[in-house]
Short mmCIF file of C-alpha atoms in Angstrom, two decimals:
data_model
loop_
_atom_site.label_atom_id
_atom_site.label_comp_id
_atom_site.label_asym_id
_atom_site.label_seq_id
_atom_site.Cartn_x
_atom_site.Cartn_y
_atom_site.Cartn_z
CA UNK C 1 12.80 -2.58 18.86
CA UNK C 2 9.30 -4.57 20.27
CA UNK C 3 5.99 -5.53 19.20
CA UNK C 4 4.39 -2.69 20.55
CA UNK C 5 6.50 -0.24 18.98
CA UNK C 6 6.00 -1.70 15.76
CA UNK C 7 2.25 -1.85 15.73
CA UNK C 8 2.27 1.69 16.72
CA UNK C 9 3.95 2.45 13.82
CA UNK C 10 1.54 0.36 11.55
CA UNK C 11 -1.10 2.09 13.14
CA UNK C 12 0.48 5.52 12.48
CA UNK C 13 0.62 4.34 9.09
CA UNK C 14 -3.12 3.58 8.92
CA UNK C 15 -3.65 6.99 10.19
CA UNK C 16 -1.70 8.73 7.88
CA UNK C 17 -3.66 6.26 4.52
CA UNK C 18 -6.79 7.34 6.17
CA UNK C 19 -6.65 10.97 6.32
CA UNK C 20 -5.28 11.55 2.34
CA UNK C 21 -8.20 8.92 1.81
CA UNK C 22 -10.48 11.27 3.21
CA UNK C 23 -8.66 14.37 2.43
CA UNK C 24 -7.95 13.92 -1.53
CA UNK C 25 -9.99 14.59 -4.51
CA UNK C 26 -7.51 12.83 -6.76
CA UNK C 27 -8.13 9.21 -7.56
CA UNK C 28 -4.43 8.64 -7.80
CA UNK C 29 -4.06 10.14 -4.53
CA UNK C 30 -6.69 8.30 -2.94
CA UNK C 31 -4.74 5.20 -4.36
CA UNK C 32 -1.84 5.95 -2.79
CA UNK C 33 -3.48 6.28 0.41
CA UNK C 34 -4.65 2.71 0.05
CA UNK C 35 -1.75 1.44 -0.42
CA UNK C 36 -0.37 3.32 2.38
CA UNK C 37 -3.03 1.14 4.19
CA UNK C 38 -2.28 -1.92 2.31
CA UNK C 39 1.42 -1.88 3.47
CA UNK C 40 0.06 -0.95 7.43
CA UNK C 41 -1.57 -4.75 7.32
CA UNK C 42 1.31 -6.25 5.68
CA UNK C 43 3.67 -4.74 8.42
CA UNK C 44 1.29 -5.75 11.25
CA UNK C 45 1.48 -9.07 9.76
CA UNK C 46 5.31 -9.93 9.59
CA UNK C 47 5.69 -8.35 13.16
CA UNK C 48 3.30 -10.46 14.48
CA UNK C 49 5.38 -13.75 13.05
CA UNK C 50 8.18 -12.27 14.01
CA UNK C 51 7.53 -11.76 17.36
CA UNK C 52 5.04 -14.68 18.20
CA UNK C 53 5.57 -17.54 15.88
CA UNK C 54 3.36 -20.19 15.81
CA UNK C 55 5.21 -23.32 16.93
CA UNK C 56 4.77 -25.42 13.73
CA UNK C 57 4.10 -22.62 10.98
CA UNK C 58 6.64 -19.96 11.85
CA UNK C 59 5.92 -18.03 8.42
CA UNK C 60 2.64 -18.18 8.17
CA UNK C 61 2.36 -14.17 8.40
CA UNK C 62 4.93 -13.79 6.09
CA UNK C 63 3.02 -15.71 3.48
CA UNK C 64 -0.20 -13.88 4.39
CA UNK C 65 2.13 -10.31 3.29
CA UNK C 66 2.94 -12.32 0.59
CA UNK C 67 -0.93 -12.84 -0.63
CA UNK C 68 -1.59 -8.66 0.28
CA UNK C 69 1.01 -7.73 -1.69
CA UNK C 70 0.13 -9.70 -4.53
CA UNK C 71 -3.56 -8.38 -4.07
CA UNK C 72 -2.86 -5.38 -4.01
CA UNK C 73 -0.75 -5.38 -7.04
CA UNK C 74 -4.23 -6.35 -9.10
CA UNK C 75 -5.67 -3.83 -7.37
CA UNK C 76 -3.50 -1.00 -8.52
CA UNK C 77 -3.24 -2.13 -11.77
CA UNK C 78 -7.08 -2.60 -12.23
CA UNK C 79 -7.07 1.34 -10.71
CA UNK C 80 -5.19 2.59 -12.88
CA UNK C 81 -6.40 1.09 -15.68
CA UNK C 82 -9.84 2.42 -14.48
CA UNK C 83 -7.54 5.77 -14.33
CA UNK C 84 -6.81 6.13 -17.79
CA UNK C 85 -9.77 4.98 -19.09
CA UNK C 86 -11.39 8.34 -17.23
CA UNK C 87 -9.19 10.17 -18.22
CA UNK C 88 -9.79 9.59 -21.80
CA UNK C 89 -13.24 10.13 -21.24
CA UNK C 90 -13.19 13.07 -19.03
CA UNK C 91 -9.92 14.49 -19.53
CA UNK C 92 -9.43 14.36 -15.49
CA UNK C 93 -9.27 12.25 -12.63
CA UNK C 94 -11.29 14.20 -10.08
CA UNK C 95 -13.54 11.71 -8.19
CA UNK C 96 -15.83 14.34 -6.93
CA UNK C 97 -16.66 15.16 -10.61
CA UNK C 98 -17.31 11.74 -11.67
CA UNK C 99 -21.06 11.91 -10.89
CA UNK C 100 -22.96 10.61 -14.32
CA UNK C 101 -24.58 8.33 -12.55
CA UNK C 102 -25.73 10.46 -9.68
CA UNK C 103 -29.49 10.58 -11.23
CA UNK V 1 23.26 -1.49 18.89
CA UNK V 2 23.71 -1.63 14.89
CA UNK V 3 20.43 -3.26 14.91
CA UNK V 4 18.64 -0.41 16.57
CA UNK V 5 20.43 2.59 14.80
CA UNK V 6 18.93 0.91 11.24
CA UNK V 7 15.18 0.63 13.13
CA UNK V 8 15.64 4.28 13.70
CA UNK V 9 16.13 5.24 10.61
CA UNK V 10 13.71 2.63 8.87
CA UNK V 11 11.42 4.01 11.14
CA UNK V 12 11.87 7.66 10.44
CA UNK V 13 12.27 6.97 6.59
CA UNK V 14 8.66 5.42 6.98
CA UNK V 15 7.16 7.61 9.20
CA UNK V 16 8.53 11.43 7.46
CA UNK V 17 7.63 10.43 3.74
CA UNK V 18 4.51 8.74 5.22
CA UNK V 19 3.59 12.01 6.22
CA UNK V 20 4.90 14.07 3.25
CA UNK V 21 2.44 11.75 1.41
CA UNK V 22 -0.24 11.98 3.76
CA UNK V 23 -0.03 16.17 3.83
CA UNK V 24 2.17 16.98 0.81
CA UNK V 25 0.20 19.06 -1.93
CA UNK V 26 2.05 18.05 -4.75
CA UNK V 27 1.00 14.64 -6.59
CA UNK V 28 4.68 13.81 -7.67
CA UNK V 29 6.28 14.87 -5.25
CA UNK V 30 4.01 12.46 -2.95
CA UNK V 31 4.35 10.00 -5.80
CA UNK V 32 8.31 10.04 -4.66
CA UNK V 33 7.75 9.81 -0.80
CA UNK V 34 5.70 7.42 -1.32
CA UNK V 35 8.76 4.96 -2.68
CA UNK V 36 10.79 6.10 0.23
CA UNK V 37 7.82 5.24 2.31
CA UNK V 38 7.77 1.87 0.59
CA UNK V 39 12.13 1.24 0.93
CA UNK V 40 11.46 2.30 4.58
CA UNK V 41 9.06 -0.46 5.04
CA UNK V 42 11.28 -3.40 3.11
CA UNK V 43 14.02 -1.86 5.45
CA UNK V 44 11.73 -2.82 8.41
CA UNK V 45 10.86 -6.37 7.02
CA UNK V 46 14.78 -7.17 6.80
CA UNK V 47 14.84 -6.74 10.36
CA UNK V 48 12.10 -8.72 11.24
CA UNK V 49 13.41 -11.58 9.81
CA UNK V 50 11.64 -11.65 6.36
CA UNK V 51 14.64 -11.53 3.63
CA UNK V 52 12.10 -12.80 0.96
CA UNK V 53 9.16 -10.32 1.63
CA UNK V 54 11.51 -7.46 2.00
CA UNK V 55 12.73 -8.50 -1.43
CA UNK V 56 9.23 -8.97 -2.81
CA UNK V 57 8.08 -5.81 -1.34
CA UNK V 58 11.17 -3.33 -3.29
CA UNK V 59 10.40 -5.64 -5.84
CA UNK V 60 7.19 -5.09 -6.46
CA UNK V 61 6.15 -2.21 -4.93
CA UNK V 62 9.02 0.28 -5.14
CA UNK V 63 10.05 -0.78 -8.56
CA UNK V 64 6.46 -1.47 -9.86
CA UNK V 65 3.78 0.58 -8.28
CA UNK V 66 5.66 3.43 -7.06
CA UNK V 67 6.46 3.69 -10.85
CA UNK V 68 2.99 2.81 -12.03
CA UNK V 69 1.72 5.54 -9.32
CA UNK V 70 4.19 8.41 -10.50
CA UNK V 71 2.90 7.55 -14.12
CA UNK V 72 -0.86 7.63 -12.98
CA UNK V 73 0.04 11.13 -11.21
CA UNK V 74 1.25 12.69 -14.71
CA UNK V 75 -2.61 12.33 -15.71
CA UNK V 76 -3.56 15.12 -13.37
CA UNK V 77 -4.35 18.29 -15.27
CA UNK V 78 -1.85 21.29 -14.27
CA UNK V 79 -0.05 18.67 -11.35
CA UNK V 80 2.07 21.85 -10.37
CA UNK V 81 -0.85 23.96 -9.08
CA UNK V 82 -2.09 22.60 -6.10
CA UNK V 83 -5.11 24.77 -5.34
CA UNK V 84 -6.37 23.44 -8.88
CA UNK V 85 -5.28 19.51 -9.02
CA UNK V 86 -5.14 18.51 -5.34
CA UNK V 87 -6.96 20.14 -3.04
CA UNK V 88 -7.40 19.36 0.63
CA UNK V 89 -11.03 19.19 1.35
CA UNK V 90 -12.34 18.88 5.44
CA UNK V 91 -8.80 19.16 6.34
CA UNK V 92 -8.98 20.32 9.70
CA UNK V 93 -12.21 17.51 10.47
CA UNK V 94 -9.97 15.16 8.62
CA UNK V 95 -6.80 16.04 10.58
CA UNK V 96 -9.34 15.48 14.04
CA UNK V 97 -11.10 11.84 13.37
CA UNK V 98 -7.12 10.56 11.84
CA UNK V 99 -5.47 11.76 15.29
CA UNK V 100 -8.60 10.23 17.53
CA UNK V 101 -8.30 6.72 15.00
CA UNK V 102 -4.62 6.56 15.62
CA UNK V 103 -5.24 7.56 19.16
CA UNK V 104 -7.42 5.14 20.03
CA UNK V 105 -5.74 2.65 18.77
CA UNK V 106 -2.27 2.72 20.22
CA UNK V 107 -4.35 3.06 23.85
CA UNK V 108 -5.63 -0.54 22.95
CA UNK V 109 -2.59 -1.45 21.48
CA UNK V 110 -0.60 -0.37 24.44
CA UNK V 111 -3.11 -1.35 27.19
CA UNK V 112 -3.30 -5.21 25.81
CA UNK V 113 -1.03 -7.41 27.02
CA UNK V 114 0.35 -9.84 23.62
CA UNK V 115 1.71 -12.68 23.87
CA UNK V 116 5.01 -12.73 23.67
CA UNK V 117 7.32 -16.04 22.21
CA UNK V 118 10.63 -16.38 21.02
CA UNK V 119 11.92 -13.93 18.30
CA UNK V 120 11.91 -15.92 15.30
CA UNK V 121 15.63 -16.33 14.43
CA UNK V 122 16.70 -14.52 10.97
CA UNK V 123 17.50 -16.96 8.40
CA UNK V 124 16.84 -17.37 5.41
CA UNK V 125 13.83 -17.73 4.66
CA UNK V 126 12.86 -18.18 0.94
CA UNK V 127 12.92 -22.23 1.17
CA UNK V 128 10.40 -22.35 3.88
CA UNK V 129 7.82 -19.81 1.96
CA UNK V 130 8.25 -21.68 -1.19
CA UNK V 131 7.46 -25.00 0.69
CA UNK V 132 4.63 -23.90 2.54
CA UNK V 133 3.24 -21.62 -0.92
CA UNK V 134 3.18 -25.32 -2.58
CA UNK V 135 2.34 -27.50 0.24
CA UNK V 136 -0.32 -25.70 2.63
CA UNK V 137 -1.66 -22.81 0.68
CA UNK V 138 -1.43 -23.72 -2.81
CA UNK V 139 -5.24 -22.75 -3.64
CA UNK V 140 -4.76 -19.32 -2.35
CA UNK V 141 -1.58 -19.18 -4.77
CA UNK V 142 -3.37 -20.57 -7.30
CA UNK V 143 -6.38 -18.26 -6.98
CA UNK V 144 -3.86 -15.63 -6.53
CA UNK V 145 -2.21 -16.52 -9.95
CA UNK V 146 -5.65 -16.46 -11.81
CA UNK V 147 -6.55 -12.91 -10.25
CA UNK V 148 -3.38 -11.55 -11.24
CA UNK V 149 -4.25 -13.01 -14.86
CA UNK V 150 -7.98 -11.68 -14.71
CA UNK V 151 -6.21 -7.85 -13.38
CA UNK V 152 -4.01 -8.00 -16.56
CA UNK V 153 -6.51 -8.86 -18.77
CA UNK V 154 -9.04 -6.22 -17.62
CA UNK V 155 -6.62 -3.30 -17.24
CA UNK V 156 -5.61 -4.15 -20.86
CA UNK V 157 -9.33 -4.33 -21.63
CA UNK V 158 -10.03 -0.84 -20.28
CA UNK V 159 -7.56 0.86 -21.27
CA UNK V 160 -7.57 -0.72 -25.13
CA UNK V 161 -11.73 0.16 -25.03
CA UNK V 162 -11.59 3.93 -24.19
CA UNK V 163 -8.89 3.70 -27.57
CA UNK V 164 -11.29 1.64 -29.83
CA UNK V 165 -14.14 4.54 -29.05
CA UNK V 166 -11.55 7.72 -29.55
CA UNK V 167 -10.56 6.03 -32.76
CA UNK V 168 -14.11 5.70 -33.97
CA UNK V 169 -14.99 8.78 -32.53
CA UNK V 170 -12.28 10.53 -34.93
CA UNK V 171 -13.29 9.09 -38.57
CA UNK V 172 -15.75 11.23 -40.26
#
């Protein structure tokens, strides 16, 4: 359990999220990829806060991870609202077929 | 010793379930695997002396977002037929680029020398985080609360708007 080890785990999560974001057409699956990316970023913050805490503010990394979680919640709620609105309009959530503005 | 045991378990849970999320074909199964990934990350937070943030991760992510995404996965047409509903596109190219991305970042982080100071003490952090949020980070805290309010109203508006339109469309 070292800092490099944890950073490698976070990097692996980030790469998995990127691959998921690149390979999927379903917009719900894209959302899952974004959640993986956000978790990787927050894990980085907490790991650095544990292994090299700043002198006067040892908990700043955890506060930043908290803000990441809050922003992720707002993003997930709005994105799912959009997905439901799209589903009511088109009866699917396939991101590749939403080309009405393509001209 | 016990710490390393738990660490290995949580890492295996996180990465194994994360791999299943990324390459699994069935969307519902991916949503449940995502739940286990988030639980594994929460366990890592506990080992990194973040008790409060681990609880927030469990309640908000594993309890809220994972369930919300499982609900969203039900919107998919023919979810039990991956060939139809959840096709992998550009699988080979994405695999190569993902591996290259990981290798590059891994090389950078193993070659660079991080400044590791003394490890933080594992003591309850809730009180200190509360003080930080209401003293030094009070402006971001309030902005985030406003953002959450806007997101909630926006989501309700988006969903309700579609319903009004379909009701109007249904009327003769």
